[in-house]
PDB file of C-alpha atoms in Angstrom:
ATOM      1  CA  MET A 141     136.664 -66.757 101.212  1.00 94.00           C
ATOM      2  CA  LYS A 142     133.436 -69.251 101.555  1.00 96.00           C
ATOM      3  CA  HIS A 143     130.522 -68.769  99.836  1.00 98.00           C
ATOM      4  CA  ILE A 144     127.486 -70.062 101.410  1.00 98.00           C
ATOM      5  CA  PHE A 145     123.643 -70.102  99.995  1.00 98.00           C
ATOM      6  CA  ILE A 146     120.639 -70.482 102.080  1.00 98.00           C
ATOM      7  CA  ILE A 147     118.340 -71.654 100.025  1.00 96.00           C
ATOM      8  CA  ASN A 148     114.678 -71.288 101.463  1.00 93.00           C
ATOM      9  CA  PRO A 149     112.482 -73.741  99.387  1.00 88.00           C
ATOM     10  CA  SER A 150     109.331 -72.709 100.379  1.00 82.00           C
ATOM     11  CA  ALA A 151     109.456 -69.466  99.773  1.00 70.00           C
ATOM     12  CA  GLY A 152     109.029 -70.125  95.759  1.00 62.00           C
ATOM     13  CA  LYS A 153     108.250 -72.623  93.304  1.00 58.00           C
ATOM     14  CA  LYS A 154     110.466 -75.910  92.856  1.00 58.00           C
ATOM     15  CA  ARG A 155     111.405 -74.824  89.564  1.00 62.00           C
ATOM     16  CA  SER A 156     112.625 -71.914  90.658  1.00 80.00           C
ATOM     17  CA  THR A 157     114.554 -73.117  93.556  1.00 86.00           C
ATOM     18  CA  ARG A 158     116.100 -75.721  90.869  1.00 88.00           C
ATOM     19  CA  ALA A 159     117.115 -73.219  88.512  1.00 90.00           C
ATOM     20  CA  LEU A 160     118.783 -71.152  91.079  1.00 93.00           C
ATOM     21  CA  VAL A 161     120.820 -74.236  92.170  1.00 94.00           C
ATOM     22  CA  ASP A 162     122.036 -74.528  88.759  1.00 94.00           C
ATOM     23  CA  SER A 163     123.081 -71.038  88.864  1.00 95.00           C
ATOM     24  CA  ILE A 164     124.867 -71.592  92.082  1.00 96.00           C
ATOM     25  CA  GLN A 165     126.985 -74.716  90.106  1.00 95.00           C
ATOM     26  CA  ALA A 166     127.771 -72.690  87.210  1.00 95.00           C
ATOM     27  CA  LEU A 167     129.971 -70.447  89.485  1.00 95.00           C
ATOM     28  CA  ASP A 168     133.766 -70.690  89.573  1.00 93.00           C
ATOM     29  CA  VAL A 169     134.034 -70.517  93.450  1.00 94.00           C
ATOM     30  CA  PRO A 170     133.828 -72.684  96.421  1.00 94.00           C
ATOM     31  CA  TYR A 171     129.922 -72.586  97.640  1.00 96.00           C
ATOM     32  CA  GLU A 172     128.201 -74.391 100.160  1.00 97.00           C
ATOM     33  CA  ILE A 173     123.995 -74.966 100.215  1.00 97.00           C
ATOM     34  CA  ALA A 174     121.924 -75.186 102.766  1.00 97.00           C
ATOM     35  CA  PHE A 175     118.035 -75.293 102.901  1.00 96.00           C
ATOM     36  CA  THR A 176     115.594 -74.026 105.439  1.00 96.00           C
ATOM     37  CA  GLU A 177     113.206 -76.235 106.942  1.00 95.00           C
ATOM     38  CA  LYS A 178     111.538 -73.876 109.867  1.00 94.00           C
ATOM     39  CA  THR A 179     111.429 -70.400 111.121  1.00 93.00           C
ATOM     40  CA  GLY A 180     114.906 -69.747 112.829  1.00 95.00           C
ATOM     41  CA  ASP A 181     117.278 -71.785 110.259  1.00 98.00           C
ATOM     42  CA  ALA A 182     118.247 -69.179 108.453  1.00 98.00           C
ATOM     43  CA  ARG A 183     119.649 -66.887 111.515  1.00 98.00           C
ATOM     44  CA  ARG A 184     121.408 -70.133 112.692  1.00 98.00           C
ATOM     45  CA  ILE A 185     123.102 -71.371 109.620  1.00 98.00           C
ATOM     46  CA  ALA A 186     124.271 -67.832 109.116  1.00 98.00           C
ATOM     47  CA  ARG A 187     125.371 -67.176 113.265  1.00 98.00           C
ATOM     48  CA  ALA A 188     127.552 -70.619 112.850  1.00 98.00           C
ATOM     49  CA  ALA A 189     128.913 -69.543 109.282  1.00 98.00           C
ATOM     50  CA  ALA A 190     130.047 -66.171 110.906  1.00 98.00           C
ATOM     51  CA  GLU A 191     131.386 -67.607 113.870  1.00 97.00           C
ATOM     52  CA  GLY A 192     133.793 -70.066 112.296  1.00 94.00           C
ATOM     53  CA  GLY A 193     136.084 -66.826 111.937  1.00 91.00           C
ATOM     54  CA  GLY A 194     137.188 -66.918 108.234  1.00 94.00           C
ATOM     55  CA  ALA A 195     135.978 -64.655 105.510  1.00 97.00           C
ATOM     56  CA  VAL A 196     132.573 -65.744 104.449  1.00 98.00           C
ATOM     57  CA  ARG A 197     129.737 -64.371 101.804  1.00 98.00           C
ATOM     58  CA  ILE A 198     126.461 -65.543 102.943  1.00 98.00           C
ATOM     59  CA  TYR A 199     123.499 -65.551  99.995  1.00 98.00           C
ATOM     60  CA  ALA A 200     119.856 -65.123 101.488  1.00 98.00           C
ATOM     61  CA  CYS A 201     117.759 -66.851  98.869  1.00 96.00           C
ATOM     62  CA  GLY A 202     114.489 -66.244 100.022  1.00 93.00           C
ATOM     63  CA  GLY A 203     111.976 -63.732 100.835  1.00 91.00           C
ATOM     64  CA  ASP A 204     111.860 -60.652 103.386  1.00 91.00           C
ATOM     65  CA  GLY A 205     111.914 -63.310 106.073  1.00 91.00           C
ATOM     66  CA  THR A 206     114.839 -64.613 105.071  1.00 94.00           C
ATOM     67  CA  VAL A 207     117.046 -61.811 104.594  1.00 96.00           C
ATOM     68  CA  ASN A 208     115.705 -60.349 107.966  1.00 96.00           C
ATOM     69  CA  GLU A 209     117.039 -63.785 109.751  1.00 97.00           C
ATOM     70  CA  THR A 210     120.219 -63.735 107.608  1.00 98.00           C
ATOM     71  CA  ALA A 211     121.153 -60.302 109.133  1.00 98.00           C
ATOM     72  CA  ASN A 212     120.132 -61.002 112.588  1.00 98.00           C
ATOM     73  CA  GLY A 213     122.907 -64.425 112.119  1.00 98.00           C
ATOM     74  CA  ILE A 214     125.537 -62.132 111.111  1.00 98.00           C
ATOM     75  CA  ALA A 215     124.861 -58.744 112.427  1.00 98.00           C
ATOM     76  CA  GLY A 216     128.298 -57.369 114.129  1.00 97.00           C
ATOM     77  CA  PHE A 217     130.687 -60.056 112.251  1.00 98.00           C
ATOM     78  CA  GLU A 218     133.502 -58.502 110.436  1.00 97.00           C
ATOM     79  CA  ASN A 219     134.292 -61.364 108.870  1.00 98.00           C
ATOM     80  CA  ALA A 220     130.756 -61.778 107.480  1.00 98.00           C
ATOM     81  CA  ALA A 221     128.955 -60.355 104.648  1.00 98.00           C
ATOM     82  CA  MET A 222     125.683 -61.178 103.267  1.00 98.00           C
ATOM     83  CA  THR A 223     123.411 -60.351 100.393  1.00 98.00           C
ATOM     84  CA  CYS A 224     119.958 -61.509  98.758  1.00 97.00           C
ATOM     85  CA  ILE A 225     118.576 -63.303  95.887  1.00 97.00           C
ATOM     86  CA  PRO A 226     115.162 -62.764  95.458  1.00 93.00           C
ATOM     87  CA  VAL A 227     113.019 -66.194  95.586  1.00 87.00           C
ATOM     88  CA  GLY A 228     110.111 -64.520  97.554  1.00 69.00           C
ATOM     89  CA  THR A 229     106.950 -62.853  96.272  1.00 67.00           C
ATOM     90  CA  GLY A 230     107.211 -59.028  98.345  1.00 70.00           C
ATOM     91  CA  ASN A 231     111.125 -58.876  98.260  1.00 86.00           C
ATOM     92  CA  ASP A 232     110.622 -55.139  99.820  1.00 91.00           C
ATOM     93  CA  PHE A 233     114.009 -54.962 100.765  1.00 96.00           C
ATOM     94  CA  LEU A 234     115.440 -54.745  97.253  1.00 96.00           C
ATOM     95  CA  LYS A 235     113.139 -52.210  96.489  1.00 96.00           C
ATOM     96  CA  ASN A 236     115.567 -49.682  98.141  1.00 97.00           C
ATOM     97  CA  PHE A 237     118.320 -50.711  95.575  1.00 98.00           C
ATOM     98  CA  GLY A 238     116.081 -48.989  92.540  1.00 97.00           C
ATOM     99  CA  GLY A 239     117.071 -50.362  89.190  1.00 96.00           C
ATOM    100  CA  THR A 240     119.868 -52.424  90.178  1.00 97.00           C
ATOM    101  CA  ALA A 241     117.023 -54.629  92.061  1.00 97.00           C
ATOM    102  CA  ALA A 242     117.022 -57.146  89.405  1.00 96.00           C
ATOM    103  CA  LEU A 243     120.663 -57.880  88.854  1.00 97.00           C
ATOM    104  CA  PHE A 244     120.324 -59.791  92.577  1.00 97.00           C
ATOM    105  CA  ALA A 245     118.378 -62.371  91.002  1.00 95.00           C
ATOM    106  CA  ASP A 246     121.525 -63.923  88.990  1.00 96.00           C
ATOM    107  CA  PRO A 247     124.421 -64.904  91.607  1.00 97.00           C
ATOM    108  CA  GLU A 248     127.017 -64.102  88.738  1.00 97.00           C
ATOM    109  CA  ASN A 249     126.624 -60.594  89.356  1.00 97.00           C
ATOM    110  CA  LEU A 250     126.896 -60.958  93.479  1.00 97.00           C
ATOM    111  CA  TRP A 251     129.781 -63.023  94.412  1.00 96.00           C
ATOM    112  CA  ASP A 252     132.788 -60.558  94.099  1.00 96.00           C
ATOM    113  CA  GLY A 253     130.703 -57.286  94.299  1.00 97.00           C
ATOM    114  CA  PRO A 254     131.621 -54.940  96.529  1.00 96.00           C
ATOM    115  CA  ALA A 255     130.454 -55.070 100.645  1.00 97.00           C
ATOM    116  CA  PHE A 256     129.260 -51.889 102.737  1.00 98.00           C
ATOM    117  CA  PRO A 257     128.037 -51.672 106.080  1.00 98.00           C
ATOM    118  CA  LEU A 258     123.984 -51.093 106.474  1.00 98.00           C
ATOM    119  CA  ASP A 259     122.455 -50.036 109.809  1.00 98.00           C
ATOM    120  CA  ALA A 260     119.801 -52.075 111.719  1.00 98.00           C
ATOM    121  CA  ILE A 261     116.927 -51.442 113.890  1.00 98.00           C
ATOM    122  CA  ASP A 262     117.300 -53.245 116.980  1.00 98.00           C
ATOM    123  CA  CYS A 263     113.832 -54.102 119.060  1.00 96.00           C
ATOM    124  CA  SER A 264     114.589 -55.874 122.199  1.00 88.00           C
ATOM    125  CA  GLY A 265     117.928 -57.812 120.480  1.00 91.00           C
ATOM    126  CA  ARG A 266     115.892 -58.664 117.464  1.00 95.00           C
ATOM    127  CA  LEU A 267     116.722 -56.366 114.145  1.00 97.00           C
ATOM    128  CA  ALA A 268     115.212 -55.596 111.503  1.00 97.00           C
ATOM    129  CA  LEU A 269     116.826 -53.875 108.145  1.00 97.00           C
ATOM    130  CA  THR A 270     114.057 -51.939 106.720  1.00 96.00           C
ATOM    131  CA  VAL A 271     111.175 -50.849 108.560  1.00 96.00           C
ATOM    132  CA  ALA A 272     109.899 -51.855 112.129  1.00 97.00           C
ATOM    133  CA  CYS A 273     105.951 -51.151 112.348  1.00 96.00           C
ATOM    134  CA  SER A 274     103.582 -51.100 115.315  1.00 97.00           C
ATOM    135  CA  GLY A 275      99.837 -50.524 114.883  1.00 96.00           C
ATOM    136  CA  PHE A 276      97.393 -50.969 111.784  1.00 95.00           C
ATOM    137  CA  ASP A 277      99.993 -51.759 109.297  1.00 91.00           C
ATOM    138  CA  ALA A 278     101.409 -54.174 111.461  1.00 94.00           C
ATOM    139  CA  GLN A 279      97.951 -55.808 112.484  1.00 94.00           C
ATOM    140  CA  VAL A 280      97.699 -56.258 108.488  1.00 91.00           C
ATOM    141  CA  ALA A 281     100.954 -57.793 108.225  1.00 87.00           C
ATOM    142  CA  ASP A 282     100.142 -59.765 111.011  1.00 89.00           C
ATOM    143  CA  ASP A 283      96.764 -61.093 109.751  1.00 88.00           C
ATOM    144  CA  VAL A 284      97.927 -62.104 106.145  1.00 82.00           C
ATOM    145  CA  HIS A 285      99.506 -65.237 107.264  1.00 73.00           C
ATOM    146  CA  THR A 286      95.737 -66.240 108.662  1.00 78.00           C
ATOM    147  CA  TYR A 287      94.078 -65.341 105.607  1.00 76.00           C
ATOM    148  CA  GLY A 288      96.762 -66.673 103.217  1.00 68.00           C
ATOM    149  CA  LYS A 289      95.647 -70.240 104.661  1.00 68.00           C
ATOM    150  CA  ILE A 290      92.416 -69.655 102.712  1.00 75.00           C
ATOM    151  CA  PRO A 291      92.199 -71.456  99.220  1.00 68.00           C
ATOM    152  CA  LEU A 292      92.268 -69.531  96.373  1.00 63.00           C
ATOM    153  CA  LEU A 293      93.081 -65.927  97.669  1.00 67.00           C
ATOM    154  CA  GLY A 294      96.984 -66.077  97.123  1.00 60.00           C
ATOM    155  CA  GLY A 295      99.652 -63.644  98.517  1.00 60.00           C
ATOM    156  CA  GLN A 296      97.998 -60.182  97.181  1.00 64.00           C
ATOM    157  CA  GLY A 297      94.475 -61.666  97.770  1.00 74.00           C
ATOM    158  CA  SER A 298      94.848 -62.268 101.485  1.00 76.00           C
ATOM    159  CA  TYR A 299      96.788 -59.136 102.128  1.00 76.00           C
ATOM    160  CA  ILE A 300      93.525 -57.208 100.469  1.00 83.00           C
ATOM    161  CA  VAL A 301      91.199 -58.666 102.910  1.00 86.00           C
ATOM    162  CA  SER A 302      93.356 -58.268 105.790  1.00 85.00           C
ATOM    163  CA  LEU A 303      93.292 -54.568 104.972  1.00 85.00           C
ATOM    164  CA  GLY A 304      89.515 -54.935 104.877  1.00 88.00           C
ATOM    165  CA  VAL A 305      88.820 -56.644 107.715  1.00 89.00           C
ATOM    166  CA  ASN A 306      91.432 -54.127 109.774  1.00 89.00           C
ATOM    167  CA  PHE A 307      90.200 -50.899 108.509  1.00 89.00           C
ATOM    168  CA  LEU A 308      86.244 -51.975 108.491  1.00 88.00           C
ATOM    169  CA  LEU A 309      85.759 -53.970 111.682  1.00 85.00           C
ATOM    170  CA  ARG A 310      88.658 -53.056 114.185  1.00 86.00           C
ATOM    171  CA  GLY A 311      89.375 -50.092 115.822  1.00 84.00           C
ATOM    172  CA  LEU A 312      92.290 -47.783 113.895  1.00 91.00           C
ATOM    173  CA  ARG A 313      92.972 -46.111 117.138  1.00 95.00           C
ATOM    174  CA  HIS A 314      95.537 -47.571 119.987  1.00 96.00           C
ATOM    175  CA  SER A 315      95.755 -46.252 123.633  1.00 97.00           C
ATOM    176  CA  TRP A 316      99.517 -45.813 123.968  1.00 98.00           C
ATOM    177  CA  THR A 317     102.278 -43.381 125.445  1.00 98.00           C
ATOM    178  CA  VAL A 318     104.928 -42.841 122.885  1.00 98.00           C
ATOM    179  CA  ILE A 319     107.977 -41.563 124.153  1.00 98.00           C
ATOM    180  CA  LEU A 320     111.292 -40.291 121.991  1.00 98.00           C
ATOM    181  CA  ASP A 321     114.432 -40.035 123.378  1.00 97.00           C
ATOM    182  CA  GLY A 322     112.814 -39.705 126.991  1.00 97.00           C
ATOM    183  CA  LYS A 323     110.136 -37.073 126.186  1.00 98.00           C
ATOM    184  CA  PRO A 324     106.464 -38.379 125.944  1.00 98.00           C
ATOM    185  CA  LEU A 325     104.498 -37.128 122.794  1.00 97.00           C
ATOM    186  CA  PRO A 326     100.953 -35.193 124.624  1.00 96.00           C
ATOM    187  CA  GLU A 327      98.762 -37.503 122.606  1.00 95.00           C
ATOM    188  CA  SER A 328      97.683 -41.033 123.837  1.00 96.00           C
ATOM    189  CA  SER A 329      96.102 -42.095 120.818  1.00 97.00           C
ATOM    190  CA  PHE A 330      97.615 -43.377 118.070  1.00 97.00           C
ATOM    191  CA  VAL A 331      97.278 -45.198 114.585  1.00 97.00           C
ATOM    192  CA  LEU A 332     100.710 -46.724 114.074  1.00 96.00           C
ATOM    193  CA  ALA A 333     104.419 -45.583 114.678  1.00 97.00           C
ATOM    194  CA  ALA A 334     107.021 -46.648 111.935  1.00 97.00           C
ATOM    195  CA  VAL A 335     110.503 -46.488 112.429  1.00 98.00           C
ATOM    196  CA  CYS A 336     112.212 -46.456 109.504  1.00 98.00           C
ATOM    197  CA  ASN A 337     116.068 -47.323 108.693  1.00 97.00           C
ATOM    198  CA  GLY A 338     115.117 -48.367 104.618  1.00 96.00           C
ATOM    199  CA  ARG A 339     111.784 -46.701 102.769  1.00 97.00           C
ATOM    200  CA  TYR A 340     109.725 -50.147 101.743  1.00 94.00           C
ATOM    201  CA  TYR A 341     107.032 -52.338 103.482  1.00 90.00           C
ATOM    202  CA  GLY A 342     103.943 -54.096 103.117  1.00 83.00           C
ATOM    203  CA  GLY A 343     104.409 -55.092  99.342  1.00 80.00           C
ATOM    204  CA  GLY A 344     105.875 -51.515  98.269  1.00 85.00           C
ATOM    205  CA  PHE A 345     104.583 -48.747 100.868  1.00 89.00           C
ATOM    206  CA  MET A 346     106.931 -46.413 101.391  1.00 94.00           C
ATOM    207  CA  PRO A 347     106.349 -44.086 104.824  1.00 95.00           C
ATOM    208  CA  VAL A 348     109.698 -42.105 104.571  1.00 97.00           C
ATOM    209  CA  ALA A 349     110.923 -41.405 101.447  1.00 97.00           C
ATOM    210  CA  GLU A 350     114.032 -39.633 102.989  1.00 98.00           C
ATOM    211  CA  ALA A 351     115.385 -42.685 105.105  1.00 98.00           C
ATOM    212  CA  LYS A 352     118.695 -43.880 104.456  1.00 98.00           C
ATOM    213  CA  MET A 353     119.847 -47.283 105.394  1.00 98.00           C
ATOM    214  CA  ASP A 354     123.604 -46.213 106.345  1.00 97.00           C
ATOM    215  CA  ASP A 355     123.352 -42.573 107.605  1.00 97.00           C
ATOM    216  CA  GLY A 356     123.451 -43.825 111.535  1.00 97.00           C
ATOM    217  CA  VAL A 357     119.709 -41.923 111.364  1.00 97.00           C
ATOM    218  CA  LEU A 358     116.101 -43.486 112.037  1.00 98.00           C
ATOM    219  CA  ASN A 359     113.101 -42.022 110.767  1.00 98.00           C
ATOM    220  CA  THR A 360     109.896 -42.311 112.952  1.00 98.00           C
ATOM    221  CA  LEU A 361     106.673 -41.513 111.516  1.00 97.00           C
ATOM    222  CA  VAL A 362     103.594 -41.338 113.818  1.00 98.00           C
ATOM    223  CA  VAL A 363     100.292 -41.145 112.943  1.00 97.00           C
ATOM    224  CA  ARG A 364      98.012 -39.885 115.636  1.00 97.00           C
ATOM    225  CA  GLY A 365      94.871 -40.922 116.175  1.00 96.00           C
ATOM    226  CA  VAL A 366      92.363 -40.167 113.320  1.00 95.00           C
ATOM    227  CA  SER A 367      89.151 -40.858 111.756  1.00 94.00           C
ATOM    228  CA  ARG A 368      88.693 -43.604 109.284  1.00 93.00           C
ATOM    229  CA  ALA A 369      87.692 -40.889 106.854  1.00 94.00           C
ATOM    230  CA  THR A 370      91.107 -39.278 107.558  1.00 94.00           C
ATOM    231  CA  PHE A 371      93.118 -41.858 107.468  1.00 92.00           C
ATOM    232  CA  LEU A 372      91.548 -43.123 103.768  1.00 91.00           C
ATOM    233  CA  ARG A 373      91.914 -39.161 102.852  1.00 92.00           C
ATOM    234  CA  LEU A 374      96.455 -39.282 103.744  1.00 92.00           C
ATOM    235  CA  GLY A 375      96.527 -42.815 102.830  1.00 89.00           C
ATOM    236  CA  GLY A 376      97.639 -42.511  99.079  1.00 91.00           C
ATOM    237  CA  ASP A 377     100.355 -39.806 100.064  1.00 95.00           C
ATOM    238  CA  TYR A 378     101.414 -42.093 103.400  1.00 92.00           C
ATOM    239  CA  SER A 379     102.309 -44.605 101.064  1.00 91.00           C
ATOM    240  CA  ALA A 380     104.778 -42.553  98.735  1.00 94.00           C
ATOM    241  CA  GLY A 381     106.388 -40.646 101.417  1.00 96.00           C
ATOM    242  CA  ARG A 382     104.220 -37.517 101.586  1.00 96.00           C
ATOM    243  CA  TYR A 383     103.441 -37.767 105.140  1.00 96.00           C
ATOM    244  CA  TYR A 384     104.178 -34.130 105.522  1.00 96.00           C
ATOM    245  CA  LYS A 385     100.809 -32.986 103.489  1.00 96.00           C
ATOM    246  CA  PHE A 386      99.010 -33.936 106.641  1.00 95.00           C
ATOM    247  CA  PRO A 387     101.070 -32.153 109.781  1.00 95.00           C
ATOM    248  CA  GLU A 388      97.899 -32.177 111.535  1.00 94.00           C
ATOM    249  CA  ALA A 389      97.824 -36.108 111.304  1.00 96.00           C
ATOM    250  CA  ALA A 390     101.452 -37.313 110.892  1.00 96.00           C
ATOM    251  CA  ARG A 391     104.788 -36.184 112.232  1.00 97.00           C
ATOM    252  CA  CYS A 392     108.227 -37.558 111.400  1.00 97.00           C
ATOM    253  CA  TYR A 393     110.851 -37.478 114.091  1.00 98.00           C
ATOM    254  CA  THR A 394     114.821 -38.631 114.121  1.00 97.00           C
ATOM    255  CA  ALA A 395     114.888 -39.902 117.747  1.00 96.00           C
ATOM    256  CA  LYS A 396     117.772 -42.451 119.045  1.00 96.00           C
ATOM    257  CA  GLU A 397     115.462 -44.449 121.510  1.00 97.00           C
ATOM    258  CA  ILE A 398     111.460 -45.094 120.513  1.00 98.00           C
ATOM    259  CA  VAL A 399     109.554 -46.518 123.281  1.00 98.00           C
ATOM    260  CA  ILE A 400     105.673 -47.346 122.448  1.00 98.00           C
ATOM    261  CA  ARG A 401     104.196 -48.363 126.116  1.00 98.00           C
ATOM    262  CA  SER A 402     100.434 -49.797 125.555  1.00 97.00           C
ATOM    263  CA  GLY A 403      97.835 -48.010 127.718  1.00 96.00           C
ATOM    264  CA  ASP A 404      94.938 -50.498 127.866  1.00 94.00           C
ATOM    265  CA  GLY A 405      96.811 -53.653 128.953  1.00 94.00           C
ATOM    266  CA  LYS A 406      96.183 -55.302 125.106  1.00 94.00           C
ATOM    267  CA  ASP A 407      99.809 -56.623 123.428  1.00 96.00           C
ATOM    268  CA  ILE A 408     101.355 -54.217 120.677  1.00 97.00           C
ATOM    269  CA  VAL A 409     101.573 -55.692 117.798  1.00 95.00           C
ATOM    270  CA  THR A 410     105.138 -54.883 115.966  1.00 96.00           C
ATOM    271  CA  CYS A 411     106.189 -56.046 112.384  1.00 94.00           C
ATOM    272  CA  LEU A 412     110.269 -56.782 111.829  1.00 94.00           C
ATOM    273  CA  ASP A 413     110.731 -56.816 108.192  1.00 92.00           C
ATOM    274  CA  GLY A 414     107.723 -58.851 107.821  1.00 84.00           C
ATOM    275  CA  GLU A 415     108.009 -60.906 110.920  1.00 87.00           C
ATOM    276  CA  CYS A 416     106.011 -60.171 113.962  1.00 91.00           C
ATOM    277  CA  ALA A 417     106.362 -59.784 117.661  1.00 92.00           C
ATOM    278  CA  TYR A 418     104.025 -58.922 119.991  1.00 94.00           C
ATOM    279  CA  SER A 419     104.276 -57.331 123.657  1.00 96.00           C
ATOM    280  CA  ARG A 420     103.276 -54.485 125.974  1.00 97.00           C
ATOM    281  CA  GLU A 421     105.891 -52.367 125.543  1.00 97.00           C
ATOM    282  CA  VAL A 422     108.319 -51.646 122.569  1.00 97.00           C
ATOM    283  CA  THR A 423     111.937 -50.212 122.400  1.00 97.00           C
ATOM    284  CA  LEU A 424     113.403 -49.709 119.465  1.00 98.00           C
ATOM    285  CA  ARG A 425     116.936 -47.970 118.963  1.00 98.00           C
ATOM    286  CA  LEU A 426     119.915 -47.596 116.515  1.00 97.00           C
ATOM    287  CA  SER A 427     121.640 -51.033 116.804  1.00 97.00           C
ATOM    288  CA  GLU A 428     125.028 -51.009 117.502  1.00 96.00           C
ATOM    289  CA  LYS A 429     125.944 -53.812 115.386  1.00 97.00           C
ATOM    290  CA  LYS A 430     126.493 -53.228 111.239  1.00 97.00           C
ATOM    291  CA  VAL A 431     125.179 -55.337 108.926  1.00 98.00           C
ATOM    292  CA  ASN A 432     128.357 -56.016 106.536  1.00 98.00           C
ATOM    293  CA  PHE A 433     125.638 -56.474 102.766  1.00 98.00           C
ATOM    294  CA  PHE A 434     127.244 -57.205  99.301  1.00 98.00           C
ATOM    295  CA  GLY A 435     125.504 -56.385  95.971  1.00 98.00           C
ATOM    296  CA  PRO A 436     125.784 -56.046  92.187  1.00 98.00           C
ATOM    297  CA  ALA A 437     128.687 -53.217  90.982  1.00 96.00           C
ATOM    298  CA  GLY A 438     127.584 -49.603  91.244  1.00 96.00           C
ATOM    299  CA  CYS A 439     124.031 -50.702  93.545  1.00 98.00           C
ATOM    300  CA  SER A 440     123.190 -48.381  96.419  1.00 98.00           C
ATOM    301  CA  PRO A 441     120.525 -48.599  99.497  1.00 98.00           C
ATOM    302  CA  ASN A 442     119.552 -45.356  98.902  1.00 98.00           C
ATOM    303  CA  ALA A 443     118.842 -45.306  95.420  1.00 98.00           C
ATOM    304  CA  THR A 444     115.074 -44.718  95.777  1.00 97.00           C
ATOM    305  CA  CYS A 445     116.014 -42.276  98.126  1.00 97.00           C
ATOM    306  CA  VAL A 446     113.965 -38.848  97.927  1.00 96.00           C
ATOM    307  CA  PRO A 447     115.112 -35.637  99.993  1.00 94.00           C
ATOM    308  CA  LEU A 448     112.125 -33.544 101.731  1.00 93.00           C
ATOM    309  CA  PRO A 449     111.015 -30.807  99.959  1.00 91.00           C
ATOM    310  CA  THR A 450     112.502 -27.315 100.640  1.00 82.00           C
TER     311      THR A 450
END
């Protein structure tokens, strides 16, 4: 069994990277360490390891972007499994594991942990493990990268600025056609659409609290074109998975295929586990490929799942 640690050194401070390498070297297992230098490296390294044919366990050491790239690299390979060692600042993916999330920080808890398959969202061949969102929230995530370049803002500061700019200065409503399993919704104006396999994105927002990562079902939450006042009013409940309190504005569907088509010629921004893509038509469906995942004993990707109230 090979153990390959893919480390994104830019996801954390040099001190944390050094401490991580020390903890890896303390393991009594054969290991390799690979450092990423640019976008796409984690996917490339993971794919090469999976294509080797032997049993391999891959550790994505970074933030949600590193997790996403690694998952895209090994999806569909039965001989490969991955896990996550949080080095980034967001780590929304691990929030799905609830109280066991902290255990992922120590490789000693992971190397012989149980493996299990996870579903994934397919967006034109590119996979997301947790949430694929289009519209307002995706634009906020996209602009965070721009405002993050401003000195002194930091990660949280750039997110707040992006949220404020998009809410106050840009239009909330998008002219879309949304098609669920071949049937278009009657509306033509939408704020956002969030296709959920997991439950967290955007620093802890949980649009669909009942979404499970291994049940073969995608939960698609659609928010219709509402005013700023209405959107502000439902924001708190939306972020906590209580969309059902606003049936006039938000509905959740379990379609197998979701198509979002621009009605005004403008690109749709779609955020896949924090990584943004742009197109005038987006097609999302449950991936035919599974992602084998392993973690600490007793962990569950559905630990924070909350059933719908009856």
